[in-house]
Tab-separated table of C-alpha atoms in Angstrom:
chain	number	residue	atom	x	y	z
T	1	UNK	CA	-14.931	14.818	-3.528
T	2	UNK	CA	-11.541	14.535	-1.919
T	3	UNK	CA	-11.479	11.505	0.361
T	4	UNK	CA	-8.876	13.057	2.588
T	5	UNK	CA	-11.398	15.711	3.557
T	6	UNK	CA	-13.657	13.080	5.071
T	7	UNK	CA	-11.160	12.245	7.761
T	8	UNK	CA	-9.114	15.374	8.261
T	9	UNK	CA	-12.312	17.327	8.865
T	10	UNK	CA	-12.570	15.667	12.283
T	11	UNK	CA	-12.088	18.112	15.166
T	12	UNK	CA	-8.910	16.401	16.374
T	13	UNK	CA	-7.171	17.608	13.218
T	14	UNK	CA	-6.334	21.146	12.451
T	15	UNK	CA	-7.821	21.988	9.081
T	16	UNK	CA	-9.940	20.896	6.190
T	17	UNK	CA	-7.392	22.190	3.679
T	18	UNK	CA	-4.640	19.727	4.528
T	19	UNK	CA	-6.235	16.877	2.584
T	20	UNK	CA	-6.667	18.894	-0.595
T	21	UNK	CA	-3.194	20.405	-0.266
T	22	UNK	CA	-1.624	16.961	0.155
T	23	UNK	CA	-3.526	15.653	-2.854
T	24	UNK	CA	-2.229	18.547	-4.976
T	25	UNK	CA	1.312	17.928	-3.727
T	26	UNK	CA	1.133	14.246	-4.652
T	27	UNK	CA	-0.182	15.112	-8.109
T	28	UNK	CA	2.709	17.523	-8.656
T	29	UNK	CA	5.232	14.677	-8.257
T	30	UNK	CA	4.434	13.391	-11.753
T	31	UNK	CA	5.527	16.381	-13.818
T	32	UNK	CA	6.613	19.378	-11.746
T	33	UNK	CA	10.230	20.381	-11.039
T	34	UNK	CA	11.657	19.162	-7.740
T	35	UNK	CA	11.663	22.649	-6.227
T	36	UNK	CA	7.985	23.169	-7.070
T	37	UNK	CA	7.068	19.789	-5.592
T	38	UNK	CA	8.828	20.726	-2.372
T	39	UNK	CA	6.839	23.961	-2.206
T	40	UNK	CA	3.579	22.067	-2.712
T	41	UNK	CA	4.379	19.748	0.184
T	42	UNK	CA	5.310	22.742	2.354
T	43	UNK	CA	1.892	24.243	1.642
T	44	UNK	CA	0.292	20.990	2.831
T	45	UNK	CA	2.409	20.995	5.998
T	46	UNK	CA	1.307	24.536	6.825
T	47	UNK	CA	-2.338	23.422	6.831
T	48	UNK	CA	-1.968	21.348	10.003
T	49	UNK	CA	-0.617	21.737	13.518
T	50	UNK	CA	-0.431	18.005	14.202
T	51	UNK	CA	3.169	16.705	14.462
T	52	UNK	CA	2.014	13.255	13.307
T	53	UNK	CA	0.327	14.681	10.209
T	54	UNK	CA	3.321	16.876	9.417
T	55	UNK	CA	5.621	13.866	9.687
T	56	UNK	CA	3.378	11.802	7.392
T	57	UNK	CA	3.499	14.539	4.743
T	58	UNK	CA	7.267	14.860	5.105
T	59	UNK	CA	7.662	11.102	4.582
T	60	UNK	CA	5.857	11.513	1.242
T	61	UNK	CA	8.298	14.266	0.275
T	62	UNK	CA	11.327	12.251	1.397
T	63	UNK	CA	10.185	9.253	-0.673
T	64	UNK	CA	9.877	11.506	-3.721
T	65	UNK	CA	13.389	12.896	-3.226
T	66	UNK	CA	14.783	9.383	-2.810
T	67	UNK	CA	13.143	8.385	-6.104
T	68	UNK	CA	14.816	11.370	-7.763
T	69	UNK	CA	18.161	10.425	-6.140
T	70	UNK	CA	18.341	13.774	-4.378
T	71	UNK	CA	20.068	12.217	-1.395
T	72	UNK	CA	21.115	15.399	0.425
T	73	UNK	CA	17.667	16.935	0.153
T	74	UNK	CA	16.093	13.700	1.371
T	75	UNK	CA	18.413	13.705	4.395
T	76	UNK	CA	17.329	17.264	5.204
T	77	UNK	CA	13.694	16.155	5.176
T	78	UNK	CA	14.409	13.147	7.400
T	79	UNK	CA	16.270	15.456	9.799
T	80	UNK	CA	13.210	17.682	9.905
T	81	UNK	CA	11.043	14.678	10.801
T	82	UNK	CA	13.453	13.861	13.625
T	83	UNK	CA	13.119	17.431	14.931
T	84	UNK	CA	9.397	17.991	14.443
T	85	UNK	CA	7.803	14.520	14.354
T	86	UNK	CA	6.640	12.263	17.132
T	87	UNK	CA	8.771	9.693	18.919
T	88	UNK	CA	7.176	6.907	16.871
T	89	UNK	CA	8.291	8.605	13.636
T	90	UNK	CA	11.975	8.663	14.551
T	91	UNK	CA	13.030	5.046	13.806
T	92	UNK	CA	11.559	5.225	10.284
T	93	UNK	CA	13.155	8.627	9.694
T	94	UNK	CA	16.543	7.325	10.821
T	95	UNK	CA	16.180	4.287	8.572
T	96	UNK	CA	15.398	6.518	5.596
T	97	UNK	CA	18.387	8.680	6.435
T	98	UNK	CA	20.602	5.586	6.563
T	99	UNK	CA	19.414	4.574	3.079
T	100	UNK	CA	20.307	7.995	1.691
T	101	UNK	CA	23.778	7.988	3.268
T	102	UNK	CA	24.362	4.461	1.982
T	103	UNK	CA	23.511	5.530	-1.569
T	104	UNK	CA	26.116	8.288	-1.179
T	105	UNK	CA	28.741	5.826	0.048
T	106	UNK	CA	29.022	7.477	3.470
T	107	UNK	CA	29.349	4.308	5.507
T	108	UNK	CA	30.435	5.973	8.769
T	109	UNK	CA	27.127	7.829	8.978
T	110	UNK	CA	25.245	4.639	8.082
T	111	UNK	CA	26.954	2.708	10.873
T	112	UNK	CA	26.233	5.443	13.415
T	113	UNK	CA	22.545	5.614	12.463
T	114	UNK	CA	22.080	1.835	12.581
T	115	UNK	CA	23.694	1.804	16.018
T	116	UNK	CA	21.336	4.586	17.107
T	117	UNK	CA	18.291	2.614	15.922
T	118	UNK	CA	19.404	-0.641	17.526
T	119	UNK	CA	20.386	0.971	20.829
T	120	UNK	CA	17.695	3.581	21.392
T	121	UNK	CA	14.693	1.976	19.682
T	122	UNK	CA	14.920	-1.713	20.603
T	123	UNK	CA	11.154	-2.315	20.357
T	124	UNK	CA	10.791	-1.360	16.686
T	125	UNK	CA	10.922	-4.020	13.955
T	126	UNK	CA	13.032	-2.171	11.397
T	127	UNK	CA	16.097	-4.372	11.888
T	128	UNK	CA	13.957	-7.486	11.460
T	129	UNK	CA	12.439	-5.963	8.317
T	130	UNK	CA	15.936	-5.358	6.902
T	131	UNK	CA	16.905	-8.957	7.703
T	132	UNK	CA	13.813	-10.336	5.990
T	133	UNK	CA	14.385	-8.157	2.933
T	134	UNK	CA	17.974	-9.428	2.794
T	135	UNK	CA	16.565	-12.921	2.257
T	136	UNK	CA	14.035	-11.787	-0.350
T	137	UNK	CA	16.321	-9.335	-2.197
T	138	UNK	CA	19.984	-10.046	-1.313
T	139	UNK	CA	21.367	-7.173	-3.392
T	140	UNK	CA	18.985	-4.482	-2.167
T	141	UNK	CA	19.785	-1.469	-0.024
T	142	UNK	CA	17.876	-3.164	2.816
T	143	UNK	CA	20.181	-6.181	2.625
T	144	UNK	CA	23.190	-3.881	2.926
T	145	UNK	CA	21.656	-2.153	5.936
T	146	UNK	CA	20.969	-5.559	7.494
T	147	UNK	CA	24.717	-6.188	7.319
T	148	UNK	CA	25.352	-2.934	9.197
T	149	UNK	CA	22.886	-3.974	11.913
T	150	UNK	CA	24.560	-7.386	12.170
T	151	UNK	CA	27.979	-5.784	12.623
T	152	UNK	CA	26.884	-3.835	15.702
T	153	UNK	CA	28.221	-5.559	18.852
T	154	UNK	CA	25.726	-6.445	21.602
T	155	UNK	CA	25.241	-3.855	24.336
T	156	UNK	CA	27.424	-4.331	27.405
T	157	UNK	CA	25.587	-5.143	30.638
T	158	UNK	CA	26.521	-1.803	32.192
T	159	UNK	CA	25.129	0.016	29.152
T	160	UNK	CA	21.878	-1.895	29.335
T	161	UNK	CA	21.556	-1.153	33.041
T	162	UNK	CA	21.441	2.585	32.364
T	163	UNK	CA	18.243	2.366	30.345
T	164	UNK	CA	16.796	-0.872	31.711
T	165	UNK	CA	13.284	-0.850	33.131
T	166	UNK	CA	13.114	-2.081	36.734
T	167	UNK	CA	12.406	-5.786	36.930
T	168	UNK	CA	9.226	-5.151	38.868
T	169	UNK	CA	7.823	-3.228	35.899
T	170	UNK	CA	8.819	-5.876	33.371
T	171	UNK	CA	7.561	-8.932	35.237
T	172	UNK	CA	4.049	-10.027	34.350
T	173	UNK	CA	1.467	-9.711	37.088
T	174	UNK	CA	-2.030	-11.030	37.550
T	175	UNK	CA	-3.482	-7.849	36.044
T	176	UNK	CA	-1.050	-7.973	33.110
T	177	UNK	CA	-0.544	-11.560	31.872
T	178	UNK	CA	2.720	-12.512	30.217
T	179	UNK	CA	0.861	-13.185	26.986
T	180	UNK	CA	-0.215	-9.546	26.776
T	181	UNK	CA	3.340	-8.338	27.263
T	182	UNK	CA	4.619	-10.667	24.579
T	183	UNK	CA	1.813	-9.705	22.210
T	184	UNK	CA	3.654	-6.535	21.185
T	185	UNK	CA	6.392	-8.761	19.763
T	186	UNK	CA	4.000	-11.015	17.860
T	187	UNK	CA	1.947	-10.774	14.709
T	188	UNK	CA	4.316	-8.562	12.729
T	189	UNK	CA	3.509	-10.513	9.564
T	190	UNK	CA	0.020	-11.138	8.196
T	191	UNK	CA	-0.872	-13.016	5.014
T	192	UNK	CA	-4.270	-13.574	3.475
T	193	UNK	CA	-6.015	-15.117	0.508
T	194	UNK	CA	-9.521	-14.361	-0.742
T	195	UNK	CA	-11.726	-15.893	-3.354
T	196	UNK	CA	-13.356	-13.037	-5.280
T	197	UNK	CA	-16.406	-13.848	-7.408
T	198	UNK	CA	-16.689	-10.843	-9.689
T	199	UNK	CA	-18.551	-9.548	-12.705
T	200	UNK	CA	-16.577	-7.698	-15.392
T	201	UNK	CA	-17.630	-4.422	-16.977
T	202	UNK	CA	-15.995	-1.388	-18.546
T	203	UNK	CA	-14.701	-0.610	-22.008
T	204	UNK	CA	-11.528	-0.558	-24.089
T	205	UNK	CA	-10.992	2.235	-26.613
T	206	UNK	CA	-7.847	1.670	-28.666
T	207	UNK	CA	-6.651	1.445	-32.276
T	208	UNK	CA	-10.041	2.366	-33.698
T	209	UNK	CA	-12.008	-0.053	-31.506
T	210	UNK	CA	-14.491	0.813	-28.766
T	211	UNK	CA	-15.375	-2.432	-27.019
T	212	UNK	CA	-17.858	-2.678	-24.161
T	213	UNK	CA	-16.679	-5.589	-22.045
T	214	UNK	CA	-20.128	-6.521	-20.739
T	215	UNK	CA	-22.302	-5.447	-23.704
T	216	UNK	CA	-20.076	-6.468	-26.629
T	217	UNK	CA	-18.691	-9.782	-25.308
T	218	UNK	CA	-20.134	-12.846	-23.614
T	219	UNK	CA	-17.482	-12.830	-20.875
T	220	UNK	CA	-19.148	-13.811	-17.609
T	221	UNK	CA	-18.348	-13.656	-13.917
T	222	UNK	CA	-15.277	-15.440	-12.599
T	223	UNK	CA	-13.826	-16.400	-9.246
T	224	UNK	CA	-10.131	-15.637	-8.788
T	225	UNK	CA	-7.745	-15.398	-5.849
T	226	UNK	CA	-6.674	-12.098	-4.311
T	227	UNK	CA	-3.491	-12.267	-2.219
T	228	UNK	CA	-2.320	-9.829	0.438
T	229	UNK	CA	0.453	-9.484	2.994
T	230	UNK	CA	1.522	-6.877	5.520
T	231	UNK	CA	4.587	-6.319	7.663
T	232	UNK	CA	4.506	-4.206	10.822
T	233	UNK	CA	7.361	-1.707	10.591
T	234	UNK	CA	6.604	0.019	13.885
T	235	UNK	CA	3.732	0.484	16.311
T	236	UNK	CA	1.962	2.716	13.806
T	237	UNK	CA	3.313	1.817	10.376
T	238	UNK	CA	2.789	-1.176	8.087
T	239	UNK	CA	4.143	-2.190	4.706
T	240	UNK	CA	1.314	-3.692	2.635
T	241	UNK	CA	1.312	-5.750	-0.565
T	242	UNK	CA	-1.740	-6.851	-2.580
T	243	UNK	CA	-1.992	-8.838	-5.810
T	244	UNK	CA	-5.010	-9.779	-7.929
T	245	UNK	CA	-5.200	-11.371	-11.377
T	246	UNK	CA	-8.142	-12.204	-13.651
T	247	UNK	CA	-8.079	-14.331	-16.814
T	248	UNK	CA	-11.123	-14.091	-19.083
T	249	UNK	CA	-12.081	-15.902	-22.279
T	250	UNK	CA	-15.150	-15.340	-24.424
T	251	UNK	CA	-16.456	-14.243	-27.815
T	252	UNK	CA	-17.503	-11.014	-29.500
T	253	UNK	CA	-21.223	-10.262	-29.609
T	254	UNK	CA	-20.775	-7.903	-32.550
T	255	UNK	CA	-18.315	-7.119	-35.299
T	256	UNK	CA	-15.523	-4.680	-34.466
T	257	UNK	CA	-12.557	-3.114	-36.216
T	258	UNK	CA	-9.254	-3.241	-34.366
T	259	UNK	CA	-5.985	-1.883	-35.750
T	260	UNK	CA	-7.632	-1.471	-39.192
T	261	UNK	CA	-8.644	-5.159	-39.321
T	262	UNK	CA	-12.256	-6.392	-39.069
T	263	UNK	CA	-13.299	-9.077	-36.579
T	264	UNK	CA	-16.691	-10.720	-36.967
T	265	UNK	CA	-19.141	-11.560	-34.213
T	266	UNK	CA	-18.086	-14.855	-32.646
T	267	UNK	CA	-14.355	-14.065	-32.791
T	268	UNK	CA	-12.566	-15.135	-29.635
T	269	UNK	CA	-11.610	-12.631	-26.949
T	270	UNK	CA	-8.901	-13.231	-24.372
T	271	UNK	CA	-8.483	-10.673	-21.592
T	272	UNK	CA	-5.931	-10.817	-18.779
T	273	UNK	CA	-5.685	-8.199	-16.040
T	274	UNK	CA	-3.373	-7.985	-13.043
T	275	UNK	CA	-3.092	-5.444	-10.240
T	276	UNK	CA	-0.232	-5.124	-7.760
T	277	UNK	CA	-0.271	-2.741	-4.797
T	278	UNK	CA	2.765	-1.540	-2.888
T	279	UNK	CA	1.644	0.687	-0.054
T	280	UNK	CA	1.818	1.697	3.563
T	281	UNK	CA	-0.648	2.270	6.357
T	282	UNK	CA	-0.312	4.599	9.304
T	283	UNK	CA	-2.348	4.226	12.469
T	284	UNK	CA	-4.250	7.437	13.199
T	285	UNK	CA	-6.521	6.462	16.057
T	286	UNK	CA	-7.070	3.322	18.125
T	287	UNK	CA	-9.403	2.343	20.944
T	288	UNK	CA	-10.902	-0.818	22.404
T	289	UNK	CA	-13.766	-0.469	19.921
T	290	UNK	CA	-11.742	-0.103	16.718
T	291	UNK	CA	-9.176	1.920	14.811
T	292	UNK	CA	-8.533	4.189	11.813
T	293	UNK	CA	-5.564	3.960	9.439
T	294	UNK	CA	-4.354	6.251	6.674
T	295	UNK	CA	-3.402	4.389	3.479
T	296	UNK	CA	-1.064	5.501	0.698
T	297	UNK	CA	0.792	3.728	-2.060
T	298	UNK	CA	1.049	2.885	-5.738
T	299	UNK	CA	-1.041	0.464	-7.793
T	300	UNK	CA	0.554	-1.155	-10.850
T	301	UNK	CA	-1.862	-2.531	-13.424
T	302	UNK	CA	-1.479	-4.516	-16.618
T	303	UNK	CA	-4.160	-5.253	-19.219
T	304	UNK	CA	-3.594	-7.672	-22.087
T	305	UNK	CA	-6.236	-8.341	-24.736
T	306	UNK	CA	-6.124	-10.621	-27.764
T	307	UNK	CA	-8.722	-10.886	-30.530
T	308	UNK	CA	-8.634	-13.845	-32.898
T	309	UNK	CA	-10.792	-14.896	-35.843
T	310	UNK	CA	-10.394	-18.113	-37.799
T	311	UNK	CA	-10.321	-17.493	-41.568
T	312	UNK	CA	-9.903	-19.892	-44.512
T	313	UNK	CA	-6.443	-18.411	-45.020
T	314	UNK	CA	-5.494	-18.861	-41.360
T	315	UNK	CA	-6.097	-17.076	-38.063
T	316	UNK	CA	-6.268	-13.293	-37.852
T	317	UNK	CA	-5.270	-11.865	-34.509
T	318	UNK	CA	-4.585	-8.552	-32.827
T	319	UNK	CA	-3.162	-7.734	-29.411
T	320	UNK	CA	-3.243	-4.839	-26.986
T	321	UNK	CA	-1.052	-4.409	-23.911
T	322	UNK	CA	-1.673	-1.464	-21.579
T	323	UNK	CA	0.150	-0.613	-18.369
T	324	UNK	CA	-0.888	2.036	-15.862
T	325	UNK	CA	0.599	3.044	-12.532
T	326	UNK	CA	-1.673	5.063	-10.254
T	327	UNK	CA	-0.849	6.447	-6.792
T	328	UNK	CA	-3.598	6.292	-4.213
T	329	UNK	CA	-4.682	7.615	-0.850
T	330	UNK	CA	-7.267	6.092	1.418
T	331	UNK	CA	-8.482	5.031	4.816
T	332	UNK	CA	-9.147	1.781	6.594
T	333	UNK	CA	-11.384	1.474	9.614
T	334	UNK	CA	-12.439	-1.429	11.765
T	335	UNK	CA	-15.173	-1.750	14.356
T	336	UNK	CA	-15.415	-4.584	16.838
T	337	UNK	CA	-18.889	-6.117	16.570
T	338	UNK	CA	-18.363	-8.845	19.176
T	339	UNK	CA	-15.510	-10.651	20.923
T	340	UNK	CA	-14.915	-12.780	17.831
T	341	UNK	CA	-16.209	-10.583	14.975
T	342	UNK	CA	-14.878	-7.335	13.504
T	343	UNK	CA	-16.238	-5.201	10.672
T	344	UNK	CA	-13.420	-3.916	8.430
T	345	UNK	CA	-13.781	-1.394	5.619
T	346	UNK	CA	-11.155	0.213	3.377
T	347	UNK	CA	-11.246	2.615	0.461
T	348	UNK	CA	-8.429	3.690	-1.868
T	349	UNK	CA	-8.919	6.537	-4.283
T	350	UNK	CA	-7.006	8.826	-6.605
T	351	UNK	CA	-7.637	10.902	-9.708
T	352	UNK	CA	-5.170	12.839	-11.850
T	353	UNK	CA	-4.962	14.560	-15.211
T	354	UNK	CA	-1.502	15.662	-16.256
T	355	UNK	CA	0.106	16.229	-19.648
T	356	UNK	CA	-2.433	14.350	-21.741
T	357	UNK	CA	-2.480	11.353	-19.402
T	358	UNK	CA	-5.194	10.742	-16.850
T	359	UNK	CA	-6.180	8.080	-14.403
T	360	UNK	CA	-8.803	7.340	-11.793
T	361	UNK	CA	-8.878	4.626	-9.161
T	362	UNK	CA	-11.584	3.539	-6.736
T	363	UNK	CA	-11.052	0.408	-4.646
T	364	UNK	CA	-13.608	-0.295	-1.906
T	365	UNK	CA	-13.508	-3.408	0.277
T	366	UNK	CA	-15.741	-4.241	3.240
T	367	UNK	CA	-15.777	-7.511	5.170
T	368	UNK	CA	-16.699	-9.241	8.398
T	369	UNK	CA	-13.683	-10.881	10.014
T	370	UNK	CA	-14.458	-13.732	12.378
T	371	UNK	CA	-12.347	-16.032	14.536
T	372	UNK	CA	-11.317	-16.878	18.067
T	373	UNK	CA	-11.048	-14.090	20.635
T	374	UNK	CA	-7.247	-14.005	20.767
T	375	UNK	CA	-7.211	-11.282	23.432
T	376	UNK	CA	-8.686	-13.774	25.875
T	377	UNK	CA	-7.124	-16.908	24.348
T	378	UNK	CA	-3.700	-15.905	22.942
T	379	UNK	CA	-1.919	-18.057	20.370
T	380	UNK	CA	1.353	-17.861	18.473
T	381	UNK	CA	-0.486	-17.981	15.144
T	382	UNK	CA	-3.856	-16.300	14.692
T	383	UNK	CA	-6.382	-17.464	12.095
T	384	UNK	CA	-9.409	-15.563	10.820
T	385	UNK	CA	-12.093	-16.041	8.199
T	386	UNK	CA	-13.484	-13.142	6.159
T	387	UNK	CA	-16.753	-12.646	4.297
T	388	UNK	CA	-17.338	-9.434	2.389
T	389	UNK	CA	-17.804	-7.455	-0.801
T	390	UNK	CA	-15.351	-5.573	-3.035
T	391	UNK	CA	-15.783	-2.969	-5.768
T	392	UNK	CA	-12.852	-1.996	-7.993
T	393	UNK	CA	-12.658	0.535	-10.823
T	394	UNK	CA	-9.562	1.656	-12.720
T	395	UNK	CA	-9.630	4.074	-15.628
T	396	UNK	CA	-6.485	4.964	-17.546
T	397	UNK	CA	-5.969	7.212	-20.542
T	398	UNK	CA	-2.697	7.880	-22.359
T	399	UNK	CA	-2.020	9.022	-25.916
T	400	UNK	CA	-5.006	7.704	-27.896
T	401	UNK	CA	-5.621	4.597	-25.767
T	402	UNK	CA	-8.210	4.443	-23.018
T	403	UNK	CA	-9.538	1.647	-20.848
T	404	UNK	CA	-11.843	1.280	-17.880
T	405	UNK	CA	-12.074	-1.943	-15.896
T	406	UNK	CA	-14.731	-2.601	-13.257
T	407	UNK	CA	-14.901	-5.593	-10.938
T	408	UNK	CA	-17.468	-6.141	-8.196
T	409	UNK	CA	-18.690	-9.072	-6.181
T	410	UNK	CA	-18.552	-11.057	-2.926
T	411	UNK	CA	-15.341	-12.260	-1.284
T	412	UNK	CA	-14.550	-15.165	1.028
T	413	UNK	CA	-11.115	-15.588	2.531
T	414	UNK	CA	-8.683	-16.726	5.187
T	415	UNK	CA	-6.062	-14.660	7.015
T	416	UNK	CA	-3.215	-15.631	9.310
T	417	UNK	CA	-1.047	-13.471	11.558
T	418	UNK	CA	2.236	-14.627	13.019
């Protein structure tokens, strides 16, 4: 069942078909011509009347065109977002447009757009994001845009006076403490670490071997660290990064044949897996009781396996290295249980089958987050503990190789926002 349907079916949205149409459009990115992909996204756009949803779909299309280096077409899409999207969409659309112009070498347009962002959208964090990326990746397009932002002279006092909010509106009052006003400028960055105690199951089918990871090996549960970070791009948008790695060692429970070589029961098995997410979240709904976010991104996975048997003539070994990249869609919701406790749940899902290659991803994470009530007791840095459960399944199939990896178990972690 399409996960998008679960949320877009709510009455505040305009149609049940938008989720399915968007899913089909995202699938088409892998193998369809650029023109066909654009038509698929247009079909998805026509399924909704919500400007925010239309803008979100157009951002997907613009990202695809940027990947294909279709700079002019990407600019047209960003211009459409500026015309048809919400006010909160405009800074991100302008930033995307600036990237496209920069790739074309049109520096005058880049300078004008950066000035527009800095002057007319002073509360967004895009400039700060570009500055931070300049430190992390000095040669990136973001670093170059950071230089454009830095070259913009400060606004003159008379210019600021035209758009300035009256002092009486800016000054904190008893009903609106200064800490609440400043809170919008805080907590752009969040980092977290979790210990994940997980069982391993699944199977690997490659080079003549079908190996059940739980039935055919003695590999047991392990506890590894899962790392995550997020950066608030605007009031509604976040950049999110997640990384998890597992290292397993064990022995075969039965004899197998791999790459035309036999391995007896008792042969050693080494299995290493790593998963890296690059994604975004978009705030859909927020109240004093909780919020909903739409998730989208790409998960990169790597699986390395080594079999080894000691023989009188020396060791016999065989290796397998598989890499899969799977896009995903999902939702994250949180519900405030008490002043210091929040229930958070997130699910990421995607399934595709194109040109002999297929993949399926399910990543479900639920946790209780507990800590001080920072709304009542603000602090520069916020610290939270988390206790939860996570289930992860990734299946990939390409050529004649197939693998399915399942992890599940409790999590315990720490998160900081600053």
